[in-house]
Amino acid sequence: MRYGVIGSGAIGGYYGGKLAKAGQEVHFLFRSDYEYVKKNGLQVDSCDGSFHIQANAYNNTADMPQCDVVLVCLKSVNNDKLKKLLPPLLHPRTLVVLIQNGIGVEEDVQRDFPGVQLAAGLAFICSAKTEHGRVNHQCYGSINLANYSCQDEALMQAVVSEFREAGIETGLVEYHEARWKKAVWNMPFNGMTVALHAQTDELLKHPATRQLIREQMMEVVGAARALGVNGVDEAFVDKMIRMTDEMTPYSPSMRLDYDFHRRMEIYYLYTRPIETARKAGFRMSKLEMLEAELKFLEKNL
C-alpha cells in the first residue's frame, strides 16, 4: 500500500521511517526541516538499530499522491490544519490513522471528514526529534491500532501486517479501551513532568510523587469505569508503573513542548476527558488540579 505521513517528527519519522526502510512506499510531509531532509535524508537513531533513508519529502500535501493509508502524527493542537492538509491525500477507501494523544480526537476529525475511514493509533514509544532530519528513538516502539469508523476490516488487518513486517510490534484492539488505557499513562506523566519540571524516573523515585501518580492513574480508571469501558483496571495501573520504572528516564511530548515554548496538548489530554468523565458522573479532582496548573504555565510561556 501507499502511505502518507502528516507530521514527520518523533512519531511520524520513526514509524514512517521503519515502513520505508522495509520497502513500503511512504511519502512524508515536512515543515521546517523540509530542505534539510530533501538534501540529506532522514536519520533514525534507535535503540533497536539506527538507520538512514532518503525520504520522499514534501512541504505541501497538494504535491503528494493519494494514499491508501495516512498516518496523522501532528500534535492535536494543529488539527485545525487537517481541513487543508488531508483532502489531497484521500481517495474513497483511504484509511486515516490518528497517532495522537487524548480523548475525543477521532470524534472531532470525523465531524470535519464525515465520509473518511478513521482509526486510532496508540503508540507506546519514547522518541523525540530535537534537530533537523534526526529522530532519537530511546525505547519501546510498539503501536496498537483501534478501529473507529473503518468499514473495511481487511484493510485494518493489512495495515497491521505491513507494520509487523517492518519490525513494528503492532496489535489490533478495541477503540474505547485503547484510548482510555493510553490516558492512564499520559494524563499523569505528561502534565506532572511539566508542573514539577522532572523526568519520569524522578517522579517515581520520590515516594510522595509516586503515590500521587498512582492516585491520578486510578482517577483515569474510575472515569473509564463510569463510562462503561472494560479492561482498564488497577492491574493495568500497576503494569504501567512497572513499565515506567524499567524504561529510560524520559521527558514526554508535553514536557518537550513546554521546554521549547510550544502550545501544549491540554485540551484532548485533560479538558476533554475530564469533561467526558464529569458528564458520566465522575470527577477526576487531582487531574482537574493538574489541568489548571498546566493552563497557568502555558499562559506564561
Short mmCIF file of C-alpha atoms in Angstrom, two decimals:
data_model
loop_
_atom_site.label_atom_id
_atom_site.label_comp_id
_atom_site.label_asym_id
_atom_site.label_seq_id
_atom_site.Cartn_x
_atom_site.Cartn_y
_atom_site.Cartn_z
CA MET A 1 0.00 0.00 0.00
CA ARG A 2 0.99 3.63 -0.38
CA TYR A 3 1.45 5.54 2.88
CA GLY A 4 1.38 9.25 3.64
CA VAL A 5 2.75 10.79 6.83
CA ILE A 6 1.48 14.15 8.09
CA GLY A 7 3.76 15.31 10.88
CA SER A 8 7.15 13.72 10.26
CA GLY A 9 8.60 14.29 13.71
CA ALA A 10 9.42 11.97 16.59
CA ILE A 11 6.48 9.66 15.87
CA GLY A 12 5.84 10.04 12.14
CA GLY A 13 9.53 9.98 11.37
CA TYR A 14 10.00 6.76 13.32
CA TYR A 15 7.01 4.73 12.10
CA GLY A 16 7.13 6.12 8.57
CA GLY A 17 10.88 5.56 8.52
CA LYS A 18 10.50 1.93 9.61
CA LEU A 19 7.91 1.32 6.88
CA ALA A 20 10.09 2.96 4.23
CA LYS A 21 13.15 1.01 5.36
CA ALA A 22 11.13 -2.21 4.93
CA GLY A 23 10.38 -1.28 1.32
CA GLN A 24 6.96 0.32 1.62
CA GLU A 25 6.13 3.39 -0.47
CA VAL A 26 5.98 6.25 2.06
CA HIS A 27 5.51 9.97 1.38
CA PHE A 28 6.42 12.38 4.19
CA LEU A 29 5.17 15.92 4.83
CA PHE A 30 7.84 18.07 6.49
CA ARG A 31 7.75 21.66 7.68
CA SER A 32 10.85 23.42 8.99
CA ASP A 33 13.27 20.65 8.05
CA TYR A 34 11.94 20.01 4.53
CA GLU A 35 15.01 21.43 2.76
CA TYR A 36 17.38 19.57 5.08
CA VAL A 37 15.67 16.19 4.61
CA LYS A 38 15.30 16.70 0.87
CA LYS A 39 19.07 17.12 0.65
CA ASN A 40 20.33 14.85 3.44
CA GLY A 41 17.61 12.27 4.08
CA LEU A 42 16.09 11.18 7.39
CA GLN A 43 18.22 9.66 10.17
CA VAL A 44 16.64 7.50 12.88
CA ASP A 45 18.91 6.87 15.86
CA SER A 46 17.25 3.87 17.50
CA CYS A 47 17.88 1.61 20.46
CA ASP A 48 16.78 -1.21 18.14
CA GLY A 49 19.29 -0.31 15.42
CA SER A 50 19.84 3.03 13.72
CA PHE A 51 19.13 3.60 10.04
CA HIS A 52 19.05 6.27 7.34
CA ILE A 53 16.59 6.68 4.46
CA GLN A 54 16.30 9.00 1.50
CA ALA A 55 12.75 10.06 2.26
CA ASN A 56 10.10 11.08 -0.27
CA ALA A 57 9.91 14.57 1.24
CA TYR A 58 7.30 17.27 0.57
CA ASN A 59 6.38 20.61 2.09
CA ASN A 60 2.83 20.68 0.69
CA THR A 61 0.29 17.85 0.58
CA ALA A 62 -1.00 19.24 -2.73
CA ASP A 63 2.20 17.84 -4.27
CA MET A 64 1.78 14.39 -2.68
CA PRO A 65 -0.05 11.45 -4.29
CA GLN A 66 -3.28 10.00 -2.98
CA CYS A 67 -2.55 7.37 -0.33
CA ASP A 68 -4.15 4.17 0.89
CA VAL A 69 -3.15 4.92 4.49
CA VAL A 70 -2.43 8.33 6.02
CA LEU A 71 -0.64 8.47 9.36
CA VAL A 72 -1.54 11.73 11.12
CA CYS A 73 1.23 12.37 13.63
CA LEU A 74 0.65 16.08 14.21
CA LYS A 75 0.21 17.36 17.73
CA SER A 76 -3.54 17.67 18.28
CA VAL A 77 -3.20 21.45 18.78
CA ASN A 78 -2.65 21.59 15.00
CA ASN A 79 -5.72 19.55 13.99
CA ASP A 80 -7.38 22.64 12.54
CA LYS A 81 -4.82 22.36 9.73
CA LEU A 82 -6.18 18.96 8.66
CA LYS A 83 -9.02 20.58 6.71
CA LYS A 84 -6.38 21.79 4.25
CA LEU A 85 -3.74 19.07 4.62
CA LEU A 86 -5.80 15.88 4.35
CA PRO A 87 -8.01 16.23 1.22
CA PRO A 88 -5.22 15.95 -1.41
CA LEU A 89 -4.17 12.58 0.06
CA LEU A 90 -7.60 10.96 0.13
CA HIS A 91 -9.31 8.55 -2.21
CA PRO A 92 -12.64 6.82 -1.42
CA ARG A 93 -11.03 3.93 0.52
CA THR A 94 -8.23 5.79 2.32
CA LEU A 95 -7.73 4.89 5.97
CA VAL A 96 -6.62 7.78 8.19
CA VAL A 97 -4.81 6.69 11.35
CA LEU A 98 -4.66 9.36 14.06
CA ILE A 99 -1.48 8.66 16.05
CA GLN A 100 -2.29 11.36 18.55
CA ASN A 101 -2.75 11.73 22.29
CA GLY A 102 -6.00 12.25 24.10
CA ILE A 103 -9.72 11.52 24.22
CA GLY A 104 -12.11 12.70 21.51
CA VAL A 105 -9.74 13.35 18.61
CA GLU A 106 -11.45 10.87 16.27
CA GLU A 107 -14.90 12.25 17.06
CA ASP A 108 -13.85 15.77 16.12
CA VAL A 109 -11.91 14.79 12.97
CA GLN A 110 -14.85 12.64 11.85
CA ARG A 111 -17.12 15.69 12.15
CA ASP A 112 -14.88 17.52 9.66
CA PHE A 113 -14.50 14.45 7.40
CA PRO A 114 -17.80 12.54 7.70
CA GLY A 115 -17.08 10.04 4.94
CA VAL A 116 -13.49 9.19 5.78
CA GLN A 117 -12.45 5.92 7.43
CA LEU A 118 -10.68 6.61 10.74
CA ALA A 119 -8.63 4.55 13.16
CA ALA A 120 -6.73 5.45 16.32
CA GLY A 121 -3.02 4.74 16.60
CA LEU A 122 -1.86 4.24 20.20
CA ALA A 123 1.93 4.47 20.24
CA PHE A 124 3.93 3.14 23.19
CA ILE A 125 7.27 4.71 22.45
CA CYS A 126 9.93 7.02 23.85
CA SER A 127 11.04 9.10 20.91
CA ALA A 128 11.99 12.72 20.26
CA LYS A 129 13.17 14.99 17.48
CA THR A 130 15.22 17.96 18.61
CA GLU A 131 17.18 18.70 15.42
CA HIS A 132 16.51 18.73 11.69
CA GLY A 133 16.14 15.37 9.99
CA ARG A 134 17.02 13.25 13.04
CA VAL A 135 14.75 11.14 15.23
CA ASN A 136 16.04 9.86 18.58
CA HIS A 137 14.22 6.62 19.46
CA GLN A 138 15.12 5.79 23.06
CA CYS A 139 13.00 2.76 23.98
CA TYR A 140 9.81 0.78 23.30
CA GLY A 141 8.16 1.38 19.93
CA SER A 142 5.01 -0.76 19.73
CA ILE A 143 1.72 0.57 18.42
CA ASN A 144 -1.89 -0.57 18.72
CA LEU A 145 -4.47 0.24 16.05
CA ALA A 146 -8.11 0.66 17.03
CA ASN A 147 -10.94 0.88 14.52
CA TYR A 148 -13.11 3.97 14.86
CA SER A 149 -15.08 4.08 11.59
CA CYS A 150 -13.32 1.82 9.07
CA GLN A 151 -15.80 -0.36 7.17
CA ASP A 152 -13.04 -2.49 5.65
CA GLU A 153 -11.75 -4.94 8.25
CA ALA A 154 -9.36 -6.45 5.70
CA LEU A 155 -7.73 -3.05 5.26
CA MET A 156 -7.16 -2.77 9.02
CA GLN A 157 -5.61 -6.24 9.05
CA ALA A 158 -3.41 -5.37 6.07
CA VAL A 159 -2.02 -2.30 7.84
CA VAL A 160 -1.26 -4.36 10.95
CA SER A 161 0.52 -6.95 8.80
CA GLU A 162 2.66 -4.38 6.99
CA PHE A 163 3.63 -2.69 10.26
CA ARG A 164 4.68 -6.06 11.65
CA GLU A 165 6.66 -6.86 8.50
CA ALA A 166 8.50 -3.57 9.08
CA GLY A 167 9.58 -4.79 12.52
CA ILE A 168 6.99 -2.78 14.47
CA GLU A 169 5.17 -4.66 17.22
CA THR A 170 1.52 -3.97 16.33
CA GLY A 171 -1.82 -5.05 17.74
CA LEU A 172 -5.46 -4.58 16.75
CA VAL A 173 -7.51 -3.55 19.80
CA GLU A 174 -10.92 -2.23 20.89
CA TYR A 175 -11.17 1.55 20.45
CA HIS A 176 -12.54 2.86 23.77
CA GLU A 177 -10.41 0.55 25.92
CA ALA A 178 -7.30 1.52 23.95
CA ARG A 179 -7.87 5.27 24.23
CA TRP A 180 -8.51 5.15 28.00
CA LYS A 181 -5.59 2.79 28.61
CA LYS A 182 -3.31 5.29 26.89
CA ALA A 183 -4.78 8.02 29.11
CA VAL A 184 -3.78 6.04 32.22
CA TRP A 185 -0.14 6.83 31.44
CA ASN A 186 -0.50 10.07 29.51
CA MET A 187 -2.61 12.10 31.90
CA PRO A 188 -0.35 11.78 34.97
CA PHE A 189 3.09 11.75 33.36
CA ASN A 190 2.75 14.37 30.60
CA GLY A 191 1.44 17.04 32.95
CA MET A 192 3.47 16.14 36.03
CA THR A 193 6.79 16.31 34.16
CA VAL A 194 5.84 19.87 33.19
CA ALA A 195 4.40 21.02 36.52
CA LEU A 196 7.32 19.67 38.57
CA HIS A 197 10.00 20.07 35.89
CA ALA A 198 11.06 16.45 36.31
CA GLN A 199 11.57 13.37 34.18
CA THR A 200 9.56 10.19 34.58
CA ASP A 201 12.14 8.40 36.73
CA GLU A 202 12.38 11.29 39.21
CA LEU A 203 8.61 11.30 39.71
CA LEU A 204 8.61 7.60 40.58
CA LYS A 205 11.69 7.67 42.79
CA HIS A 206 10.15 10.11 45.26
CA PRO A 207 7.53 8.38 47.48
CA ALA A 208 5.13 11.34 47.53
CA THR A 209 5.02 11.87 43.76
CA ARG A 210 4.96 8.11 43.12
CA GLN A 211 1.82 7.88 45.25
CA LEU A 212 0.31 10.91 43.52
CA ILE A 213 0.99 9.41 40.08
CA ARG A 214 -0.75 6.22 41.14
CA GLU A 215 -3.75 8.12 42.50
CA GLN A 216 -4.02 10.07 39.24
CA MET A 217 -3.89 6.83 37.27
CA MET A 218 -6.68 5.42 39.42
CA GLU A 219 -8.77 8.51 38.63
CA VAL A 220 -8.49 7.60 34.94
CA VAL A 221 -9.54 4.04 35.79
CA GLY A 222 -12.55 5.44 37.65
CA ALA A 223 -13.51 7.61 34.69
CA ALA A 224 -13.26 4.67 32.29
CA ARG A 225 -15.46 2.54 34.56
CA ALA A 226 -18.05 5.32 34.81
CA LEU A 227 -18.17 5.37 31.01
CA GLY A 228 -18.62 1.60 30.79
CA VAL A 229 -15.17 0.94 29.34
CA ASN A 230 -13.86 -2.55 30.05
CA GLY A 231 -10.27 -3.66 30.61
CA VAL A 232 -8.99 -0.52 32.33
CA ASP A 233 -8.29 -1.57 35.92
CA GLU A 234 -5.91 -1.45 38.86
CA ALA A 235 -3.78 -4.27 37.45
CA PHE A 236 -3.14 -2.14 34.37
CA VAL A 237 -2.09 0.78 36.61
CA ASP A 238 0.47 -1.48 38.31
CA LYS A 239 1.71 -2.62 34.89
CA MET A 240 2.19 0.97 33.70
CA ILE A 241 4.13 1.91 36.83
CA ARG A 242 6.40 -1.14 36.49
CA MET A 243 6.96 -0.35 32.81
CA THR A 244 7.91 3.24 33.63
CA ASP A 245 10.26 2.08 36.39
CA GLU A 246 12.10 -0.02 33.81
CA MET A 247 12.27 2.45 30.94
CA THR A 248 14.91 5.05 30.13
CA PRO A 249 14.40 8.34 32.05
CA TYR A 250 12.10 10.27 29.74
CA SER A 251 10.62 13.68 29.06
CA PRO A 252 7.20 13.13 27.40
CA SER A 253 5.99 15.19 24.45
CA MET A 254 4.20 17.76 26.61
CA ARG A 255 7.37 18.45 28.59
CA LEU A 256 9.31 18.99 25.34
CA ASP A 257 6.57 21.29 24.05
CA TYR A 258 6.80 23.34 27.24
CA ASP A 259 10.60 23.44 27.17
CA PHE A 260 10.57 24.64 23.55
CA HIS A 261 7.80 27.21 24.24
CA ARG A 262 5.19 25.45 22.12
CA ARG A 263 1.48 25.07 22.80
CA MET A 264 0.69 22.03 24.94
CA GLU A 265 -1.97 19.42 24.17
CA ILE A 266 -4.06 20.35 27.20
CA TYR A 267 -7.48 20.11 25.56
CA TYR A 268 -7.51 16.48 24.39
CA LEU A 269 -5.19 15.20 27.11
CA TYR A 270 -7.02 16.87 30.04
CA THR A 271 -10.01 19.12 29.34
CA ARG A 272 -11.91 16.74 27.07
CA PRO A 273 -11.53 13.54 29.18
CA ILE A 274 -12.27 15.48 32.38
CA GLU A 275 -15.45 16.89 30.82
CA THR A 276 -16.44 13.48 29.42
CA ALA A 277 -16.00 11.82 32.82
CA ARG A 278 -17.89 14.61 34.61
CA LYS A 279 -20.87 14.13 32.28
CA ALA A 280 -20.86 10.45 33.31
CA GLY A 281 -20.93 11.48 36.98
CA PHE A 282 -17.25 11.01 37.83
CA ARG A 283 -14.83 13.73 38.97
CA MET A 284 -11.07 13.46 38.36
CA SER A 285 -10.23 16.03 41.03
CA LYS A 286 -6.44 15.57 41.13
CA LEU A 287 -6.22 15.71 37.34
CA GLU A 288 -8.50 18.77 37.32
CA MET A 289 -5.92 20.47 39.54
CA LEU A 290 -3.11 19.42 37.20
CA GLU A 291 -5.08 20.77 34.22
CA ALA A 292 -5.41 24.15 35.96
CA GLU A 293 -1.67 24.25 36.68
CA LEU A 294 -0.86 23.47 33.02
CA LYS A 295 -3.19 26.22 31.78
CA PHE A 296 -1.42 28.67 34.10
CA LEU A 297 2.03 27.59 32.91
CA GLU A 298 1.03 27.76 29.24
CA LYS A 299 -0.34 31.28 29.62
CA ASN A 300 3.04 32.36 30.94
CA LEU A 301 5.18 30.72 28.25
#
